[in-house]
Coordinates of N, CA, C and O in Angstrom, one line a residue:
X1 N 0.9 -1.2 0.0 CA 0.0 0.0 0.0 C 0.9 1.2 0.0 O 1.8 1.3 0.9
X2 N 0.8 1.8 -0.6 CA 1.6 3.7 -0.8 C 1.0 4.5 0.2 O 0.2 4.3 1.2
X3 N 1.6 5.3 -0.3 CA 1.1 6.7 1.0 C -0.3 7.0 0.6 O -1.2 7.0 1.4
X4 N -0.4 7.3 -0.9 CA -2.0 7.7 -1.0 C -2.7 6.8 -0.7 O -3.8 7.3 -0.2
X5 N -2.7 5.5 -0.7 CA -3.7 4.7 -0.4 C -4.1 4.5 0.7 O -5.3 4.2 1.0
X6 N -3.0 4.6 1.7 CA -2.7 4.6 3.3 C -4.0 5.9 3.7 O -5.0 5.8 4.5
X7 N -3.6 7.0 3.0 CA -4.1 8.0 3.3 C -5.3 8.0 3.0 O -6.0 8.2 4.0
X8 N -6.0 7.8 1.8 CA -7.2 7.3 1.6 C -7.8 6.6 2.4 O -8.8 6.9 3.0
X9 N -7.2 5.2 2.6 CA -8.5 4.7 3.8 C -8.0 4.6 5.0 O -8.0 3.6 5.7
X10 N -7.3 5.8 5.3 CA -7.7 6.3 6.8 C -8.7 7.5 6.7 O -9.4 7.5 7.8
X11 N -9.0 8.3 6.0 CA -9.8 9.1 6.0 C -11.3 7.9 5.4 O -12.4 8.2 5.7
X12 N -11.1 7.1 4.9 CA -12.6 6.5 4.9 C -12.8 5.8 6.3 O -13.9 5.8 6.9
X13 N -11.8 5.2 6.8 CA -12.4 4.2 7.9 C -12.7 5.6 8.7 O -13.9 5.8 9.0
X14 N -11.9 6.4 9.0 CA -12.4 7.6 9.7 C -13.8 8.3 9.5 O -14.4 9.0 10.5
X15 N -14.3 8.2 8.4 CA -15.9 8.5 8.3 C -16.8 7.6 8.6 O -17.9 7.9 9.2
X16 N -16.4 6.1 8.3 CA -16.7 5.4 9.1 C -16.8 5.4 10.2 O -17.9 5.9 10.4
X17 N -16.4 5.1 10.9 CA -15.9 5.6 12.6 C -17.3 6.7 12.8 O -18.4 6.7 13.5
X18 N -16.8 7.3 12.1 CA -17.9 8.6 12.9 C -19.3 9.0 11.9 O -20.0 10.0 11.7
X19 N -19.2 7.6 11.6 CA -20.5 7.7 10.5 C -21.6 6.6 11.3 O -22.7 6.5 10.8
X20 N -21.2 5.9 12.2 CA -21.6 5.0 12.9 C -22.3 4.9 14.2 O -21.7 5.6 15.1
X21 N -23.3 4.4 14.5 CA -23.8 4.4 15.9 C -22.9 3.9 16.7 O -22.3 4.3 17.7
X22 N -23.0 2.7 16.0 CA -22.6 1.2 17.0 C -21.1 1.1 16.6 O -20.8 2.0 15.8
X23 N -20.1 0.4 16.7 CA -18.8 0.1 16.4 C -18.4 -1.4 16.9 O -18.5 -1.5 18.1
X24 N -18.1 -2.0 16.6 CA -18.0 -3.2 17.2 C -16.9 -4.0 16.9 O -17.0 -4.7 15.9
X25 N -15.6 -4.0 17.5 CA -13.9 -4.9 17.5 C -13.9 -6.0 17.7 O -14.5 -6.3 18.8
X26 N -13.4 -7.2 17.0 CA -14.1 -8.0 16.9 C -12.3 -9.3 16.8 O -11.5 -9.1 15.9
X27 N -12.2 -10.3 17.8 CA -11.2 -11.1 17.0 C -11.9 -12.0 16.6 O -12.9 -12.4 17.2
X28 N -11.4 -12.4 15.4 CA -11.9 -13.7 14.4 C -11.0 -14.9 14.2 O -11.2 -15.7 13.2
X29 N -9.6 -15.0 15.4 CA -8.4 -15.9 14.9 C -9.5 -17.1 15.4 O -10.3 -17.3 16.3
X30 N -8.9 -17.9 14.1 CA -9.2 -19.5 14.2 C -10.3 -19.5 12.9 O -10.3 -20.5 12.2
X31 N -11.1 -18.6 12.7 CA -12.4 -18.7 11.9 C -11.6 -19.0 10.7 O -10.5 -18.8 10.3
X32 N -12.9 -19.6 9.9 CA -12.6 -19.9 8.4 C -12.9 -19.0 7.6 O -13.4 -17.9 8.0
X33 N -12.6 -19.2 5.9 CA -12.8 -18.2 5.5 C -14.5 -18.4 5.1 O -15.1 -17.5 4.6
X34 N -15.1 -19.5 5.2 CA -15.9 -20.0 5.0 C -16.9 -19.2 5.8 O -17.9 -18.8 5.3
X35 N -16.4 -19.0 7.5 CA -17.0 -18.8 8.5 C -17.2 -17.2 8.4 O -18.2 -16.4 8.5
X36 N -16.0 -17.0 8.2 CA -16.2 -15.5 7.3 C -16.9 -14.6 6.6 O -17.4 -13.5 6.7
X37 N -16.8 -15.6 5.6 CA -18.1 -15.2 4.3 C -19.5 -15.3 5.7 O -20.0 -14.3 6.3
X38 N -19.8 -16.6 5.7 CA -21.1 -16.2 6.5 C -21.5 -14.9 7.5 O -22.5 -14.4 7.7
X39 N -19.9 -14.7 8.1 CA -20.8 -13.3 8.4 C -20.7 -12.1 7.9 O -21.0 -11.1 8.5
X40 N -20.3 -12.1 6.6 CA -20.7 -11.0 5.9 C -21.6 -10.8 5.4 O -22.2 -9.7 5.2
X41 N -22.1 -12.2 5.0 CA -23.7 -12.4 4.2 C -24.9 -11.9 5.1 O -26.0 -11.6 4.9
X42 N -24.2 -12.1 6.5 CA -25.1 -11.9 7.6 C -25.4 -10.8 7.8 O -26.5 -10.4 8.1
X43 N -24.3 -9.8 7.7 CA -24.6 -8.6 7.9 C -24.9 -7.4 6.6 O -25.0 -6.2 6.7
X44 N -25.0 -8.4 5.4 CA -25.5 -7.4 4.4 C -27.4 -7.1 4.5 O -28.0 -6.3 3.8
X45 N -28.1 -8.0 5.5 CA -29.5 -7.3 4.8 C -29.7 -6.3 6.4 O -30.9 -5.9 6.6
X46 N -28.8 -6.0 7.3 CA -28.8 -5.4 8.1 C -28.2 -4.1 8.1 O -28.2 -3.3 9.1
X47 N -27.3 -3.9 6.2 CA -27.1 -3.1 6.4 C -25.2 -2.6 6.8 O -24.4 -1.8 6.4
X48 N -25.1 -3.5 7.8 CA -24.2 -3.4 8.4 C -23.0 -4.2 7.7 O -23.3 -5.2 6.9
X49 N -21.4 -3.7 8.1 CA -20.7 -4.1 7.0 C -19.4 -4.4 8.1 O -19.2 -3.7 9.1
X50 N -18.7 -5.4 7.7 CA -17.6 -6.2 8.4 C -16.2 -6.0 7.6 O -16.0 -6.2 6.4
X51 N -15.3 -5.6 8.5 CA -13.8 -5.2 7.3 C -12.7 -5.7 8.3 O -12.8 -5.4 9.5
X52 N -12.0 -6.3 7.9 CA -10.8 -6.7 8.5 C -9.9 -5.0 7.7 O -10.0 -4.3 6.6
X53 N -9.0 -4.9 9.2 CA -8.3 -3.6 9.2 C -6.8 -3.9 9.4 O -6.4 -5.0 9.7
X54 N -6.0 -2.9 9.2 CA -4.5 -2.7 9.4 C -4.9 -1.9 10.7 O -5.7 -1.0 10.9
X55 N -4.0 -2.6 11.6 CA -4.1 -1.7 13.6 C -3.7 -0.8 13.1 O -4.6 0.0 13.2
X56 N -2.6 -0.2 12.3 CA -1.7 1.2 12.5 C -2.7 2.2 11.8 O -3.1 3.2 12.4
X57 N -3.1 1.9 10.6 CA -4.1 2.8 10.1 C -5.0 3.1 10.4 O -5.4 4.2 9.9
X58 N -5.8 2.4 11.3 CA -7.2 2.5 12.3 C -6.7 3.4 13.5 O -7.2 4.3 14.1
X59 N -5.7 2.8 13.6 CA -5.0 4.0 14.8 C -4.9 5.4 14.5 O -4.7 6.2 15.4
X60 N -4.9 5.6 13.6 CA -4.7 7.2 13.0 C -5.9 7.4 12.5 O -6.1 8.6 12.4
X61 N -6.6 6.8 12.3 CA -7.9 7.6 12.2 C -8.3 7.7 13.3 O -9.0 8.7 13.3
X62 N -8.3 7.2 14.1 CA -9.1 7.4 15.3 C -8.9 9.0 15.8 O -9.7 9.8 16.3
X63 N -7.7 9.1 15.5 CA -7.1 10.1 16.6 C -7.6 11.4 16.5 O -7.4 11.8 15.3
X64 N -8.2 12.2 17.4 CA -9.1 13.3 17.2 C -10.5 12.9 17.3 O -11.3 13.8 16.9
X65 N -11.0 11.9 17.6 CA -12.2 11.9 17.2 C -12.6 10.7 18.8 O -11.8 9.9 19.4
X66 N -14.3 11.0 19.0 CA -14.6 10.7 20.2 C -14.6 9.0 20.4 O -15.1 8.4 21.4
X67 N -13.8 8.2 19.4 CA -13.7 7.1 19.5 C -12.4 6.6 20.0 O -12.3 5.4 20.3
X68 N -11.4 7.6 20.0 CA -10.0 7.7 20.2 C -9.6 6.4 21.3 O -8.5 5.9 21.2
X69 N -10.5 6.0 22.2 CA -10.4 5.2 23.6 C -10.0 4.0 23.0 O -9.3 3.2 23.6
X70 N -10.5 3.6 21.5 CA -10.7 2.0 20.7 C -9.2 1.8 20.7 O -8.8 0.6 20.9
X71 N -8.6 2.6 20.7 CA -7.0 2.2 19.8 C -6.8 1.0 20.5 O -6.9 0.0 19.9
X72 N -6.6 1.1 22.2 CA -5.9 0.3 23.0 C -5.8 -1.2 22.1 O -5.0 -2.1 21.9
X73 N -7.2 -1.0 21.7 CA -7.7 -2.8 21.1 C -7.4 -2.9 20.1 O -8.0 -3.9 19.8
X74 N -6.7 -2.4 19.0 CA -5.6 -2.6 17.9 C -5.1 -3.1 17.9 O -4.0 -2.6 17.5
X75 N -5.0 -4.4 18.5 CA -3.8 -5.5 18.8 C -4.3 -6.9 18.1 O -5.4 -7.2 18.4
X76 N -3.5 -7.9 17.2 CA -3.2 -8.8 16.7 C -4.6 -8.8 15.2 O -4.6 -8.0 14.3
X77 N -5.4 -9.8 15.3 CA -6.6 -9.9 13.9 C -7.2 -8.8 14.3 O -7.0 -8.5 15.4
X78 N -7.8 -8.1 13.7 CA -9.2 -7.4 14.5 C -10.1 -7.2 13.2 O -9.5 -6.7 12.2
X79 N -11.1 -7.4 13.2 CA -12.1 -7.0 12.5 C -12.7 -5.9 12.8 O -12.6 -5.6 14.0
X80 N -13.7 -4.9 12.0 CA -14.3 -4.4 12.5 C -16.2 -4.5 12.1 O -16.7 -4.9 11.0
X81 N -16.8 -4.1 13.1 CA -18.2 -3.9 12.7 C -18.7 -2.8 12.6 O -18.7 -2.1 13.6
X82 N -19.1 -2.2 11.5 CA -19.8 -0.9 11.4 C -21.4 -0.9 11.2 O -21.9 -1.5 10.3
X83 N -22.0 -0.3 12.2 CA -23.6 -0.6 12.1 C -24.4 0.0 11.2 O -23.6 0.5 10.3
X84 N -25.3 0.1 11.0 CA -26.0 0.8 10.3 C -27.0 1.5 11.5 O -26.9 1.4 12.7
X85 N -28.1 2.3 10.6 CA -29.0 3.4 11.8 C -29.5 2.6 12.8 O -29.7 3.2 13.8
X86 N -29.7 1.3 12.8 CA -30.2 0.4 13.5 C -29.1 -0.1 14.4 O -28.6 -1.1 14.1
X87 N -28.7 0.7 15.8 CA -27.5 -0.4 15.9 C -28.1 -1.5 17.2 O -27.4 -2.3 17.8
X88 N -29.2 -1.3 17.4 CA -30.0 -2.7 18.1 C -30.1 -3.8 17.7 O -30.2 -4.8 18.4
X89 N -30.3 -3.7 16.1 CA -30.6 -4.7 15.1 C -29.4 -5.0 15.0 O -29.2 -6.2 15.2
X90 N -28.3 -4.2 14.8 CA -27.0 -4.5 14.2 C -26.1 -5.5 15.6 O -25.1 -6.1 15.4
X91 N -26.6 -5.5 16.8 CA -25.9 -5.7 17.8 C -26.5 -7.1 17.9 O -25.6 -7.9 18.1
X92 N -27.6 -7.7 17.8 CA -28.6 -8.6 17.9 C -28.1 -9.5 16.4 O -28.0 -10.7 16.1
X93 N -27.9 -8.5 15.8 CA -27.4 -10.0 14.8 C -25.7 -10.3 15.0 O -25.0 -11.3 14.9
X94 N -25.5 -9.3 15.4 CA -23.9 -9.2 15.7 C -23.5 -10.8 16.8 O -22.6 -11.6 16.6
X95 N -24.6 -10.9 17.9 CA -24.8 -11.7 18.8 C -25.2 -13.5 18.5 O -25.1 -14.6 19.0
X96 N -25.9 -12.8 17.6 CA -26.3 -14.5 16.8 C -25.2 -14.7 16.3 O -24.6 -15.8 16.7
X97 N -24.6 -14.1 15.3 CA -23.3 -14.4 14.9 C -22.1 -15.1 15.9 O -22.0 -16.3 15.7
X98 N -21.6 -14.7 16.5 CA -21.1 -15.3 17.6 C -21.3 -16.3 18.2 O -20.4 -17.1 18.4
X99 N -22.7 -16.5 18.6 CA -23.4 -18.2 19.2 C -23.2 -18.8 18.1 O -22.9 -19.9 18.3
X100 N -23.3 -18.5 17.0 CA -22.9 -19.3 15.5 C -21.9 -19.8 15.1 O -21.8 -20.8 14.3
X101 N -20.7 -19.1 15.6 CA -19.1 -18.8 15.3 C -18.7 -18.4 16.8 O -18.9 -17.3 17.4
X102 N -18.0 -20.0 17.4 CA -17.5 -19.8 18.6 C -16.1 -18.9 18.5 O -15.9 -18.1 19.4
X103 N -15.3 -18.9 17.4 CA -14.0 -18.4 17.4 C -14.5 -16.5 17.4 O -13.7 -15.9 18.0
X104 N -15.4 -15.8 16.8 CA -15.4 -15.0 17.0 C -15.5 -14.3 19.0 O -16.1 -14.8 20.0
X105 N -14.9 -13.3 18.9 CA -14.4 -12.9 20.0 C -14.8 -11.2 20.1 O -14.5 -10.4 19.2
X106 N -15.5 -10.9 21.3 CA -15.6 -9.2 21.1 C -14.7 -8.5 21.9 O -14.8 -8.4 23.1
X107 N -13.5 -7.7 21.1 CA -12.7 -7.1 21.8 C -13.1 -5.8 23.1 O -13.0 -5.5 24.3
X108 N -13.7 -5.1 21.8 CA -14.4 -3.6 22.5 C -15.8 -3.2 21.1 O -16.2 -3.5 20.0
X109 N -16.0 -2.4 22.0 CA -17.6 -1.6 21.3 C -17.6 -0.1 21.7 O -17.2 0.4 22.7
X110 N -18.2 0.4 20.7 CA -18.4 2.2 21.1 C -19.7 2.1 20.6 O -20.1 1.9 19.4
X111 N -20.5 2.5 21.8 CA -22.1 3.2 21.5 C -22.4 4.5 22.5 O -22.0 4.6 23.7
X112 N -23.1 5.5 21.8 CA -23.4 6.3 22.4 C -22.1 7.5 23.1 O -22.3 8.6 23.6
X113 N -21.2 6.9 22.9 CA -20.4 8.3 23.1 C -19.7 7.2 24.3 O -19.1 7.7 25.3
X114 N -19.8 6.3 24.1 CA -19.2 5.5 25.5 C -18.4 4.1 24.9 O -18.9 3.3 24.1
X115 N -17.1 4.2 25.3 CA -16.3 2.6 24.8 C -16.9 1.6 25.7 O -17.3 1.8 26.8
X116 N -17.1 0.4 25.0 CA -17.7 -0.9 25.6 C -16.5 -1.6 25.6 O -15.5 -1.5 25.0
X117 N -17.0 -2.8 26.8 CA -16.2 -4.2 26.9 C -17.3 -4.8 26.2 O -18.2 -4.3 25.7
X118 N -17.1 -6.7 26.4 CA -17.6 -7.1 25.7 C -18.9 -7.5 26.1 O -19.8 -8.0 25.4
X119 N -19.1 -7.4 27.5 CA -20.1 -7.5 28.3 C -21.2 -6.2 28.0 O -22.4 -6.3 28.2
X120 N -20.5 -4.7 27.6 CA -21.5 -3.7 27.3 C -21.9 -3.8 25.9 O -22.6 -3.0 25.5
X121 N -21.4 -4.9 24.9 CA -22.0 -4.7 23.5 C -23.2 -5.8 23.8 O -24.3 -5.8 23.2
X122 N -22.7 -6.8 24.8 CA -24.1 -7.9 24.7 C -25.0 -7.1 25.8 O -26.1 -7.2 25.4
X123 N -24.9 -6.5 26.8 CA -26.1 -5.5 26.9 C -26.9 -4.6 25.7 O -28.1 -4.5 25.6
X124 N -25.8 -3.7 24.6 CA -26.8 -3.1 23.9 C -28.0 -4.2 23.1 O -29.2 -4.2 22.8
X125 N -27.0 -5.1 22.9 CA -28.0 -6.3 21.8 C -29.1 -6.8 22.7 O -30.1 -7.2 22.1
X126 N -29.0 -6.9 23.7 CA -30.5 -6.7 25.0 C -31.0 -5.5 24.7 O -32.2 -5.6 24.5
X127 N -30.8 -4.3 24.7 CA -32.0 -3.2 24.4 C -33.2 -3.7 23.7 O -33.2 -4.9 23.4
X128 N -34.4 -2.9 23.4 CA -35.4 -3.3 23.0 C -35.5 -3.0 21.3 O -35.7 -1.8 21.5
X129 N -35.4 -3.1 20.3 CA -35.2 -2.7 19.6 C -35.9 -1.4 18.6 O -36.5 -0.8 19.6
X130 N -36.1 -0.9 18.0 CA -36.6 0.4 17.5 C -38.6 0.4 17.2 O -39.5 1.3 17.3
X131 N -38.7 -0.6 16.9 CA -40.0 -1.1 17.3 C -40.9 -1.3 18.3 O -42.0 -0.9 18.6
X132 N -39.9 -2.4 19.0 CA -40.4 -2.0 20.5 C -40.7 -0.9 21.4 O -41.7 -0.8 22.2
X133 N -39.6 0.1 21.2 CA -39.6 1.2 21.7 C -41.0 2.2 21.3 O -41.7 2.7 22.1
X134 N -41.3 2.2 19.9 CA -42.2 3.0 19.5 C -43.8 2.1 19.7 O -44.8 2.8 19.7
X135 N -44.1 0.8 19.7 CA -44.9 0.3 20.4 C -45.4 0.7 21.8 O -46.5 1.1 22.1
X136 N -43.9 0.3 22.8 CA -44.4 1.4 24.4 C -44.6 2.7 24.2 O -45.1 3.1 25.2
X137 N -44.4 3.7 23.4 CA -44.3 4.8 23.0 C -46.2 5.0 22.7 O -47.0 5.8 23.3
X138 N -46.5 4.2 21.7 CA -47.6 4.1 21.3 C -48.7 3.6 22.8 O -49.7 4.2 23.1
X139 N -48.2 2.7 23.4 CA -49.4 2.1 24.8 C -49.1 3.1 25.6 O -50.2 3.3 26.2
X140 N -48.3 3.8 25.9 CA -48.4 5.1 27.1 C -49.1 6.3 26.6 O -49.8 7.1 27.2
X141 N -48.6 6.4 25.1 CA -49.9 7.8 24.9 C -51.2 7.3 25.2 O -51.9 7.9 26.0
X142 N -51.6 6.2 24.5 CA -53.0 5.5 24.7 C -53.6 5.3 25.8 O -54.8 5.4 26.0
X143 N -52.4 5.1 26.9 CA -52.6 5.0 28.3 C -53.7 6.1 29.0 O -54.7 5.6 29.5
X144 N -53.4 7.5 29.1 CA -53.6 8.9 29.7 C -55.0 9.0 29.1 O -55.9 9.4 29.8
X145 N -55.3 8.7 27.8 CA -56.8 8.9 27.7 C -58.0 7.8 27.9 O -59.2 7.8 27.9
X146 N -57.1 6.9 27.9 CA -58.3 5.5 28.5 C -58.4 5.7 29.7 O -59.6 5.7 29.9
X147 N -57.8 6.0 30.7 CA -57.8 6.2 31.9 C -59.2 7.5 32.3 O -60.2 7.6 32.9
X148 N -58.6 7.8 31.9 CA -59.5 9.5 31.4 C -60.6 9.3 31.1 O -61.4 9.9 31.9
X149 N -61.3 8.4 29.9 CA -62.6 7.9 29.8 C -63.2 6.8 30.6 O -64.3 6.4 30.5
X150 N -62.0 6.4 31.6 CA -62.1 5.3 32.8 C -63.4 6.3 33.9 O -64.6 6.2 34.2
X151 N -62.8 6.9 34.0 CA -62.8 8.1 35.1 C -64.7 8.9 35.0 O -65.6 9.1 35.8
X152 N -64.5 9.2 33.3 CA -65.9 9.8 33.3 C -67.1 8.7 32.6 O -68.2 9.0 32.2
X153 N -66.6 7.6 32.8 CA -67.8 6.4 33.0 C -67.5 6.0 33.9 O -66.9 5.0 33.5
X154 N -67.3 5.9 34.8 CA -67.5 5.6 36.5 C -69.0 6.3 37.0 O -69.8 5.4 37.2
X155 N -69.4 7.2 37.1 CA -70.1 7.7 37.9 C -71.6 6.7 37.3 O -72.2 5.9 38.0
X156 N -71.8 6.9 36.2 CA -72.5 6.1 34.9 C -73.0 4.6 35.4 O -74.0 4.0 35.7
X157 N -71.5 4.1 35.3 CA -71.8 2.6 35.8 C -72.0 2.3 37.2 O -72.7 1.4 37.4
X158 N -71.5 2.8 38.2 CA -71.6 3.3 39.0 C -73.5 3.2 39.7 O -73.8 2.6 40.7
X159 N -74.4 3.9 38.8 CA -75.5 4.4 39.0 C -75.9 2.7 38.9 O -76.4 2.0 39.8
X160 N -75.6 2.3 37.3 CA -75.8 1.4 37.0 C -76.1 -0.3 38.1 O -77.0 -0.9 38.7
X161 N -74.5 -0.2 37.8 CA -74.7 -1.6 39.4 C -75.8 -1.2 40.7 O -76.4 -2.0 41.3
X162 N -76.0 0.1 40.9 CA -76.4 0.4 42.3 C -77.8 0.0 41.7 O -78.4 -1.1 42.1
X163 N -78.4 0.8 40.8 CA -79.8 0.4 40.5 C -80.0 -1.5 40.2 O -81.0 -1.9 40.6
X164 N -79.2 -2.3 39.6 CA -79.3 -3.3 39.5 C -79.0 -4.4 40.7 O -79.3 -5.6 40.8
X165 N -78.3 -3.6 41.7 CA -78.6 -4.4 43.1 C -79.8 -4.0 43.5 O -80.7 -4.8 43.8
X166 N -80.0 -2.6 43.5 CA -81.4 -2.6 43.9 C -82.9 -3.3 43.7 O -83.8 -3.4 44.5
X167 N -82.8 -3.8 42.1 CA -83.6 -4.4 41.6 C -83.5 -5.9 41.8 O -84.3 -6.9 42.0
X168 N -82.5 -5.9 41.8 CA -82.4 -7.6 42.7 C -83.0 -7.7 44.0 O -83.7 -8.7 44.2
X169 N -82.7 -7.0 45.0 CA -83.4 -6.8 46.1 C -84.1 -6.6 46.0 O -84.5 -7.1 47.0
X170 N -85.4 -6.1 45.3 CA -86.8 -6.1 45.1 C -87.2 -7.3 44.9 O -88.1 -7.8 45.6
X171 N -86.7 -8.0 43.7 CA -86.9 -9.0 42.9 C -87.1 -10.2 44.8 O -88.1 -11.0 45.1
X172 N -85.9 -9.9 45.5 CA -85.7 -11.1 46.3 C -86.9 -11.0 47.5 O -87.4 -11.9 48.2
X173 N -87.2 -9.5 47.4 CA -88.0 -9.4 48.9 C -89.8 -9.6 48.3 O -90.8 -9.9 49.0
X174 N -89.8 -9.2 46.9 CA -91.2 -10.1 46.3 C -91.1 -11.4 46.4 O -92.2 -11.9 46.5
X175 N -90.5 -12.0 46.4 CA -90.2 -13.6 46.4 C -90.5 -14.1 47.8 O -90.7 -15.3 47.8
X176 N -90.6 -13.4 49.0 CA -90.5 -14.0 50.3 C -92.1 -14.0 50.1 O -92.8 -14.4 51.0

């Protein structure tokens, strides 16, 4: 690789980098290329895209930028994961992958403005995912006005039962 090229994709992994929700460092020693392929196939209808990196070059892009913490994990294979807008989805398949492919290994993760171990990337892939979210989003608005029409049929039904015990009590005290 030359200088321009060098230079080139350090400024793309660098857009990368900061083009991304999710980030995900990844060792793959032992995997096949076989096993490989599969997770790339895996991560194309997600969007999301898998690149084996040079450490030194990823190291310079980093630098300046709020991912800078990753370098440390620039050490020996590293793959990287770049997510797509979805990085719930992307973390969740990221995870299946893994239970699929014992040799893959998660170095480090950056979400949200925070470096992960590999214990905080399998928390994000526990989040709920973007649907979820806008489903409870959806049952708590819905919530405040059911409640609300709870409230102004009470008095209503209310009348209701009392007159229909009372008419049962008639019903029982004609019967004696």
């Amino acid at each position: 690789m030359n200088n321009a090229q060098k230079v080139e994709f350090v400024d793309e992994i660098r857009g990368r980098f900061n083009g991304s929700p999710l980030v995900i460092l990844t060792d793959f020693k032992g995997s096949t290329v076989s096993e490989m392929d599969e997770l790339r196939r895996a991560c194309q209808p997600f969007g999301v895209s898998f690149r084996v990196v040079k450490n030194t070059l990823c190291k310079r892009a980093l630098v300046g930028t709020d991912l800078e913490g990753l370098s440390d994990h620039f050490r020996g294979n590293v793959g990287v994961i770049f997510s797509s807008d979805d990085a719930i989805a992307s973390a969740k398949m990221f995870q299946a992958q893994i239970k699929s492919n014992k040799k893959l290994e998660v170095k480090a993760g950056y979400f949200e403005g925070e470096i992960l171990d590999a214990a905080g990337v399998s928390a994000v892939a526990e989040l709920p995912s973007r649907e979820e979210l806008l489903g409870i989003l959806l049952r708590t608005m819905q919530e405040g006005p059911r409640q609300v029409l709870g409230v102004m049929q009470a008095p209503a039904r209310d009348l209701l039962y009392l007159l229909k015990n009372y008419e049962t009590m008639l019903e029982g005290a004609s019967a004696e």
